Amino acid sequence: MIYRMGKTLITGMALVFAVSVSWANQPPSIDSFTATAAGVQPGNVIQLTVQAHDSDCASSCSSGCGQYIRSDLTSWQTDGGSYSNIQNGTSGSPYTASANWTAPLTEGNYTLNVQVADSGSFMCGSRQYALQNLIISVSAAKPPVIASLTASPSTVDSGGASLIVC
């Protein structure tokens, strides 16, 4: 090929750019989002734990474009009550974080959410997110309390009988 630019003659020049992108950032996965109880009395506290991993990380990652979960991007939301003692753990994959949730004083079902994000950016195939929720029941109903439990006689031979009083 011959190109003429002004008075300069350019010959035999070819520029080829090939870009192949075979990696696309995948969203992280929340493996579990658990509470110490499915129900709680008004004003009481339960502990929440989230465990997650990033599918772009084969085993254990704490760096890399889109390969690990960023602790600074973990967020907790609720439609009632409040979070405290939030421990967003250490950025990496696998990833663990925890928080305490104080139930509101009003009975009802409340939705608790946690969202995690990976280390992606516009240069890494865009940041990806995962969201998980729990429904916690807040009720003033108290479980029964056993005031006393007795057996008479307290020791029984095989085949014998004992009167149990609760």
mmCIF file of N, CA and C in Angstrom, residues 29-39 46-53 69 74-80 82-88 95-102 110-116 130-136:
data_model
loop_
_atom_site.group_PDB
_atom_site.id
_atom_site.type_symbol
_atom_site.label_atom_id
_atom_site.label_comp_id
_atom_site.label_asym_id
_atom_site.label_seq_id
_atom_site.Cartn_x
_atom_site.Cartn_y
_atom_site.Cartn_z
ATOM 1 N N SER A 29 -21.500 -14.711 45.136
ATOM 2 C CA SER A 29 -22.589 -15.566 45.608
ATOM 3 C C SER A 29 -22.649 -15.518 47.126
ATOM 4 N N ILE A 30 -23.842 -15.329 47.659
ATOM 5 C CA ILE A 30 -24.035 -15.398 49.106
ATOM 6 C C ILE A 30 -24.371 -16.845 49.434
ATOM 7 N N ASP A 31 -23.481 -17.494 50.178
ATOM 8 C CA ASP A 31 -23.657 -18.898 50.520
ATOM 9 C C ASP A 31 -24.660 -19.069 51.649
ATOM 10 N N SER A 32 -24.646 -18.167 52.621
ATOM 11 C CA SER A 32 -25.623 -18.225 53.710
ATOM 12 C C SER A 32 -25.768 -16.848 54.347
ATOM 13 N N PHE A 33 -26.973 -16.584 54.804
ATOM 14 C CA PHE A 33 -27.280 -15.383 55.581
ATOM 15 C C PHE A 33 -28.176 -15.879 56.702
ATOM 16 N N THR A 34 -27.623 -15.967 57.918
ATOM 17 C CA THR A 34 -28.322 -16.612 59.026
ATOM 18 C C THR A 34 -28.456 -15.679 60.230
ATOM 19 N N ALA A 35 -29.455 -15.994 61.053
ATOM 20 C CA ALA A 35 -29.698 -15.277 62.306
ATOM 21 C C ALA A 35 -29.693 -16.290 63.434
ATOM 22 N N THR A 36 -29.343 -15.838 64.635
ATOM 23 C CA THR A 36 -29.333 -16.737 65.784
ATOM 24 C C THR A 36 -30.740 -17.180 66.153
ATOM 25 N N ALA A 37 -31.773 -16.502 65.651
ATOM 26 C CA ALA A 37 -33.162 -16.897 65.892
ATOM 27 C C ALA A 37 -34.035 -16.367 64.764
ATOM 28 N N ALA A 38 -35.104 -17.108 64.451
ATOM 29 C CA ALA A 38 -36.040 -16.666 63.413
ATOM 30 C C ALA A 38 -37.078 -15.702 63.982
ATOM 31 N N GLY A 39 -37.161 -15.662 65.308
ATOM 32 C CA GLY A 39 -38.092 -14.764 65.974
ATOM 33 C C GLY A 39 -37.434 -14.145 67.192
ATOM 34 N N ILE A 46 -30.494 -9.975 68.016
ATOM 35 C CA ILE A 46 -30.041 -11.238 67.432
ATOM 36 C C ILE A 46 -28.793 -10.955 66.606
ATOM 37 N N GLN A 47 -27.981 -11.987 66.433
ATOM 38 C CA GLN A 47 -26.763 -11.831 65.640
ATOM 39 C C GLN A 47 -26.984 -12.394 64.247
ATOM 40 N N LEU A 48 -26.462 -11.696 63.252
ATOM 41 C CA LEU A 48 -26.562 -12.093 61.848
ATOM 42 C C LEU A 48 -25.173 -12.398 61.313
ATOM 43 N N THR A 49 -25.080 -13.393 60.451
ATOM 44 C CA THR A 49 -23.813 -13.740 59.818
ATOM 45 C C THR A 49 -24.058 -13.992 58.332
ATOM 46 N N VAL A 50 -23.188 -13.435 57.499
ATOM 47 C CA VAL A 50 -23.251 -13.697 56.061
ATOM 48 C C VAL A 50 -21.929 -14.338 55.640
ATOM 49 N N GLN A 51 -22.038 -15.363 54.814
ATOM 50 C CA GLN A 51 -20.869 -16.007 54.217
ATOM 51 C C GLN A 51 -21.057 -15.978 52.710
ATOM 52 N N ALA A 52 -20.013 -15.568 52.010
ATOM 53 C CA ALA A 52 -20.111 -15.403 50.561
ATOM 54 C C ALA A 52 -18.787 -15.753 49.907
ATOM 55 N N HIS A 53 -18.840 -15.896 48.589
ATOM 56 C CA HIS A 53 -17.627 -16.095 47.807
ATOM 57 C C HIS A 53 -17.841 -15.473 46.436
ATOM 58 N N ILE A 69 -14.469 -10.224 47.289
ATOM 59 C CA ILE A 69 -15.537 -9.385 47.837
ATOM 60 C C ILE A 69 -14.915 -8.277 48.684
ATOM 61 N N THR A 74 -19.783 -3.796 51.645
ATOM 62 C CA THR A 74 -20.865 -4.587 52.229
ATOM 63 C C THR A 74 -21.830 -3.639 52.916
ATOM 64 N N SER A 75 -23.133 -3.808 52.656
ATOM 65 C CA SER A 75 -24.119 -2.917 53.276
ATOM 66 C C SER A 75 -25.262 -3.735 53.880
ATOM 67 N N TRP A 76 -25.794 -3.214 54.964
ATOM 68 C CA TRP A 76 -26.878 -3.830 55.727
ATOM 69 C C TRP A 76 -28.064 -2.880 55.726
ATOM 70 N N GLN A 77 -29.259 -3.380 55.386
ATOM 71 C CA GLN A 77 -30.464 -2.560 55.398
ATOM 72 C C GLN A 77 -31.573 -3.325 56.123
ATOM 73 N N THR A 78 -32.556 -2.592 56.631
ATOM 74 C CA THR A 78 -33.719 -3.182 57.286
ATOM 75 C C THR A 78 -34.899 -2.238 57.157
ATOM 76 N N ASP A 79 -36.100 -2.812 57.234
ATOM 77 C CA ASP A 79 -37.298 -1.965 57.215
ATOM 78 C C ASP A 79 -37.811 -1.682 58.625
ATOM 79 N N GLY A 80 -36.992 -1.993 59.632
ATOM 80 C CA GLY A 80 -37.329 -1.694 61.016
ATOM 81 C C GLY A 80 -36.221 -2.180 61.925
ATOM 82 N N SER A 82 -32.638 -1.737 64.161
ATOM 83 C CA SER A 82 -31.364 -1.094 63.833
ATOM 84 C C SER A 82 -30.205 -2.085 63.938
ATOM 85 N N TYR A 83 -29.158 -1.786 63.203
ATOM 86 C CA TYR A 83 -27.944 -2.607 63.212
ATOM 87 C C TYR A 83 -26.908 -1.992 64.147
ATOM 88 N N SER A 84 -26.122 -2.852 64.766
ATOM 89 C CA SER A 84 -25.000 -2.405 65.586
ATOM 90 C C SER A 84 -23.901 -3.458 65.498
ATOM 91 N N ASN A 85 -22.745 -3.118 66.009
ATOM 92 C CA ASN A 85 -21.612 -4.042 66.040
ATOM 93 C C ASN A 85 -21.370 -4.686 64.675
ATOM 94 N N ILE A 86 -21.391 -3.884 63.636
ATOM 95 C CA ILE A 86 -21.181 -4.387 62.276
ATOM 96 C C ILE A 86 -19.706 -4.713 62.097
ATOM 97 N N GLN A 87 -19.430 -5.956 61.731
ATOM 98 C CA GLN A 87 -18.070 -6.434 61.472
ATOM 99 C C GLN A 87 -18.035 -6.934 60.030
ATOM 100 N N ASN A 88 -17.584 -6.088 59.104
ATOM 101 C CA ASN A 88 -17.587 -6.466 57.699
ATOM 102 C C ASN A 88 -16.399 -7.321 57.292
ATOM 103 N N TYR A 95 -15.604 -14.984 52.052
ATOM 104 C CA TYR A 95 -15.821 -13.757 52.812
ATOM 105 C C TYR A 95 -16.860 -14.011 53.904
ATOM 106 N N THR A 96 -16.630 -13.438 55.097
ATOM 107 C CA THR A 96 -17.572 -13.549 56.213
ATOM 108 C C THR A 96 -17.737 -12.180 56.858
ATOM 109 N N ALA A 97 -18.985 -11.837 57.182
ATOM 110 C CA ALA A 97 -19.289 -10.593 57.886
ATOM 111 C C ALA A 97 -20.408 -10.868 58.881
ATOM 112 N N SER A 98 -20.530 -9.994 59.888
ATOM 113 C CA SER A 98 -21.584 -10.182 60.888
ATOM 114 C C SER A 98 -22.068 -8.832 61.405
ATOM 115 N N ALA A 99 -23.241 -8.860 62.007
ATOM 116 C CA ALA A 99 -23.815 -7.657 62.613
ATOM 117 C C ALA A 99 -24.849 -8.087 63.638
ATOM 118 N N ASN A 100 -25.136 -7.211 64.580
ATOM 119 C CA ASN A 100 -26.243 -7.420 65.506
ATOM 120 C C ASN A 100 -27.418 -6.586 65.024
ATOM 121 N N TRP A 101 -28.625 -7.130 65.199
ATOM 122 C CA TRP A 101 -29.832 -6.396 64.843
ATOM 123 C C TRP A 101 -30.708 -6.303 66.077
ATOM 124 N N THR A 102 -31.089 -5.086 66.434
ATOM 125 C CA THR A 102 -31.989 -4.848 67.550
ATOM 126 C C THR A 102 -33.400 -4.707 66.985
ATOM 127 N N TYR A 110 -40.175 -8.394 59.892
ATOM 128 C CA TYR A 110 -39.239 -7.395 59.381
ATOM 129 C C TYR A 110 -38.261 -8.057 58.413
ATOM 130 N N THR A 111 -37.914 -7.308 57.360
ATOM 131 C CA THR A 111 -36.978 -7.806 56.351
ATOM 132 C C THR A 111 -35.604 -7.212 56.617
ATOM 133 N N LEU A 112 -34.622 -8.083 56.733
ATOM 134 C CA LEU A 112 -33.234 -7.676 56.926
ATOM 135 C C LEU A 112 -32.475 -8.052 55.655
ATOM 136 N N ASN A 113 -31.696 -7.110 55.118
ATOM 137 C CA ASN A 113 -30.954 -7.335 53.876
ATOM 138 C C ASN A 113 -29.465 -7.152 54.102
ATOM 139 N N VAL A 114 -28.693 -7.920 53.348
ATOM 140 C CA VAL A 114 -27.254 -7.693 53.263
ATOM 141 C C VAL A 114 -26.887 -7.722 51.779
ATOM 142 N N GLN A 115 -26.008 -6.818 51.399
ATOM 143 C CA GLN A 115 -25.531 -6.757 50.014
ATOM 144 C C GLN A 115 -24.011 -6.775 50.020
ATOM 145 N N VAL A 116 -23.434 -7.621 49.165
ATOM 146 C CA VAL A 116 -21.985 -7.673 49.006
ATOM 147 C C VAL A 116 -21.639 -7.312 47.567
ATOM 148 N N ALA A 130 -24.444 -8.914 45.009
ATOM 149 C CA ALA A 130 -25.378 -9.970 45.406
ATOM 150 C C ALA A 130 -26.141 -9.464 46.629
ATOM 151 N N LEU A 131 -27.442 -9.738 46.676
ATOM 152 C CA LEU A 131 -28.309 -9.285 47.753
ATOM 153 C C LEU A 131 -29.062 -10.489 48.308
ATOM 154 N N GLN A 132 -29.160 -10.561 49.631
ATOM 155 C CA GLN A 132 -29.909 -11.640 50.289
ATOM 156 C C GLN A 132 -30.726 -11.032 51.413
ATOM 157 N N ASN A 133 -31.908 -11.593 51.696
ATOM 158 C CA ASN A 133 -32.702 -11.072 52.801
ATOM 159 C C ASN A 133 -33.185 -12.188 53.706
ATOM 160 N N LEU A 134 -33.551 -11.800 54.918
ATOM 161 C CA LEU A 134 -34.137 -12.670 55.930
ATOM 162 C C LEU A 134 -35.406 -11.999 56.440
ATOM 163 N N ILE A 135 -36.394 -12.801 56.767
ATOM 164 C CA ILE A 135 -37.600 -12.288 57.418
ATOM 165 C C ILE A 135 -37.524 -12.721 58.882
ATOM 166 N N ILE A 136 -37.577 -11.758 59.786
ATOM 167 C CA ILE A 136 -37.526 -12.037 61.218
ATOM 168 C C ILE A 136 -38.854 -11.603 61.840
#
